[in-house]
Amino acid sequence: LAKGQTPDNLRHQLMCVSALLFFQQFSGINAVIFYSTSIINKSTKSNPADIPTLAQILSFLISVAALVFTVLGMGLGAVFGRRTLLMFSHLMMAIFSGIIVPGTIRSVTALVVTAVFCFNAFFNLGVGPIPWATAGEMTPRYAMTAMSGIGTGIGYISTFAIGVIFPAINNWWGNYTFLFFLAWNIIAVVFIFFFIPETRDRPIEDTVRLHSIGIHTVLGSKYATTPIDHKTEAHARDEDASLLDGGSSIAQVVE
């Protein structure tokens, strides 16, 4: 894929899928999943010996709510479009990353719990499921296995990297740790705005044809992100069929 040894030039698709899976993990979600109990415990100051602690109960409830928002996100992606929902999801995660910081500094339990809950919820609305859907909607079928393998590999490597570096960052930055994830989420919004095409309601063949030209931005009218009007498309097919029928009739008369 990277060398361009495919029937289509898939460098843009490869860059998009790789970046989306990278940003998915560097959005900070695994830091919240792995360490939500300790993050909340900083503000609740519960005794770890009291099992279950308030922080553990709240972390469990946040995890249950994640399932609900994942299902909701699947529906919203079909309504608002993948690109729009993805940018909105990253933007809201950036905002709540920033809110976690003053909450932990001032030990405001309600603020920290609300921010962690919303951070997790907005991840599951867009950043969690959409990169996988977009990968499938941008890539031709013959390259899906390779593209999925590369994306999955980048996701696992990024997950491992966050699991390893988060404790170190937490030790260095303390209560300001989530500013690191705020920055990555803002970078993700900018990247998506310039490079990720809308794939909602578009046949894979159309998306591949439009974007198999090497790495490019998607802001021009040539790469319009509005969904295809199926009525217009059907009308065009009817006109083509009429022209073909007319051509056949003329040929028969000539004969």
mmCIF file of N, CA and C in Angstrom, residues 88-102 115 119 182 185-186:
data_model
loop_
_atom_site.group_PDB
_atom_site.id
_atom_site.type_symbol
_atom_site.label_atom_id
_atom_site.label_comp_id
_atom_site.label_asym_id
_atom_site.label_seq_id
_atom_site.Cartn_x
_atom_site.Cartn_y
_atom_site.Cartn_z
ATOM 1 N N PHE A 88 -16.416 16.623 16.134
ATOM 2 C CA PHE A 88 -17.134 17.027 17.338
ATOM 3 C C PHE A 88 -16.699 16.193 18.542
ATOM 4 N N SER A 89 -16.528 14.900 18.326
ATOM 5 C CA SER A 89 -16.127 13.997 19.405
ATOM 6 C C SER A 89 -14.748 14.363 19.942
ATOM 7 N N HIS A 90 -13.779 14.567 19.045
ATOM 8 C CA HIS A 90 -12.422 14.947 19.473
ATOM 9 C C HIS A 90 -12.428 16.312 20.168
ATOM 10 N N LEU A 91 -13.217 17.250 19.644
ATOM 11 C CA LEU A 91 -13.265 18.585 20.236
ATOM 12 C C LEU A 91 -13.805 18.538 21.658
ATOM 13 N N MET A 92 -14.882 17.781 21.871
ATOM 14 C CA MET A 92 -15.450 17.683 23.207
ATOM 15 C C MET A 92 -14.506 16.956 24.165
ATOM 16 N N MET A 93 -13.788 15.965 23.662
ATOM 17 C CA MET A 93 -12.795 15.293 24.508
ATOM 18 C C MET A 93 -11.684 16.250 24.914
ATOM 19 N N ALA A 94 -11.294 17.143 23.998
ATOM 20 C CA ALA A 94 -10.285 18.146 24.332
ATOM 21 C C ALA A 94 -10.796 19.072 25.437
ATOM 22 N N ILE A 95 -12.060 19.486 25.325
ATOM 23 C CA ILE A 95 -12.644 20.383 26.332
ATOM 24 C C ILE A 95 -12.674 19.715 27.703
ATOM 25 N N PHE A 96 -13.123 18.476 27.752
ATOM 26 C CA PHE A 96 -13.235 17.805 29.051
ATOM 27 C C PHE A 96 -11.879 17.361 29.589
ATOM 28 N N SER A 97 -10.880 17.191 28.697
ATOM 29 C CA SER A 97 -9.514 16.979 29.181
ATOM 30 C C SER A 97 -9.054 18.205 29.961
ATOM 31 N N GLY A 98 -9.392 19.392 29.414
ATOM 32 C CA GLY A 98 -9.038 20.625 30.105
ATOM 33 C C GLY A 98 -9.783 20.801 31.412
ATOM 34 N N ILE A 99 -11.034 20.324 31.478
ATOM 35 C CA ILE A 99 -11.826 20.470 32.702
ATOM 36 C C ILE A 99 -11.322 19.542 33.805
ATOM 37 N N ILE A 100 -10.794 18.379 33.436
ATOM 38 C CA ILE A 100 -10.262 17.447 34.441
ATOM 39 C C ILE A 100 -9.128 18.097 35.232
ATOM 40 N N VAL A 101 -8.342 18.947 34.566
ATOM 41 C CA VAL A 101 -7.167 19.545 35.215
ATOM 42 C C VAL A 101 -7.535 20.402 36.432
ATOM 43 N N PRO A 102 -8.373 21.438 36.294
ATOM 44 C CA PRO A 102 -8.714 22.229 37.495
ATOM 45 C C PRO A 102 -9.498 21.419 38.524
ATOM 46 N N ALA A 115 -16.444 15.341 34.345
ATOM 47 C CA ALA A 115 -15.526 15.472 33.213
ATOM 48 C C ALA A 115 -15.088 14.108 32.690
ATOM 49 N N PHE A 119 -15.970 12.773 29.050
ATOM 50 C CA PHE A 119 -14.818 12.405 28.223
ATOM 51 C C PHE A 119 -15.034 11.016 27.622
ATOM 52 N N LEU A 182 -5.316 16.858 25.775
ATOM 53 C CA LEU A 182 -6.015 17.996 25.183
ATOM 54 C C LEU A 182 -5.323 18.401 23.875
ATOM 55 N N ASN A 185 -5.949 15.872 21.007
ATOM 56 C CA ASN A 185 -7.313 15.950 20.478
ATOM 57 C C ASN A 185 -7.494 17.158 19.559
ATOM 58 N N ILE A 186 -6.873 18.277 19.895
ATOM 59 C CA ILE A 186 -6.937 19.454 19.028
ATOM 60 C C ILE A 186 -6.225 19.180 17.704
#
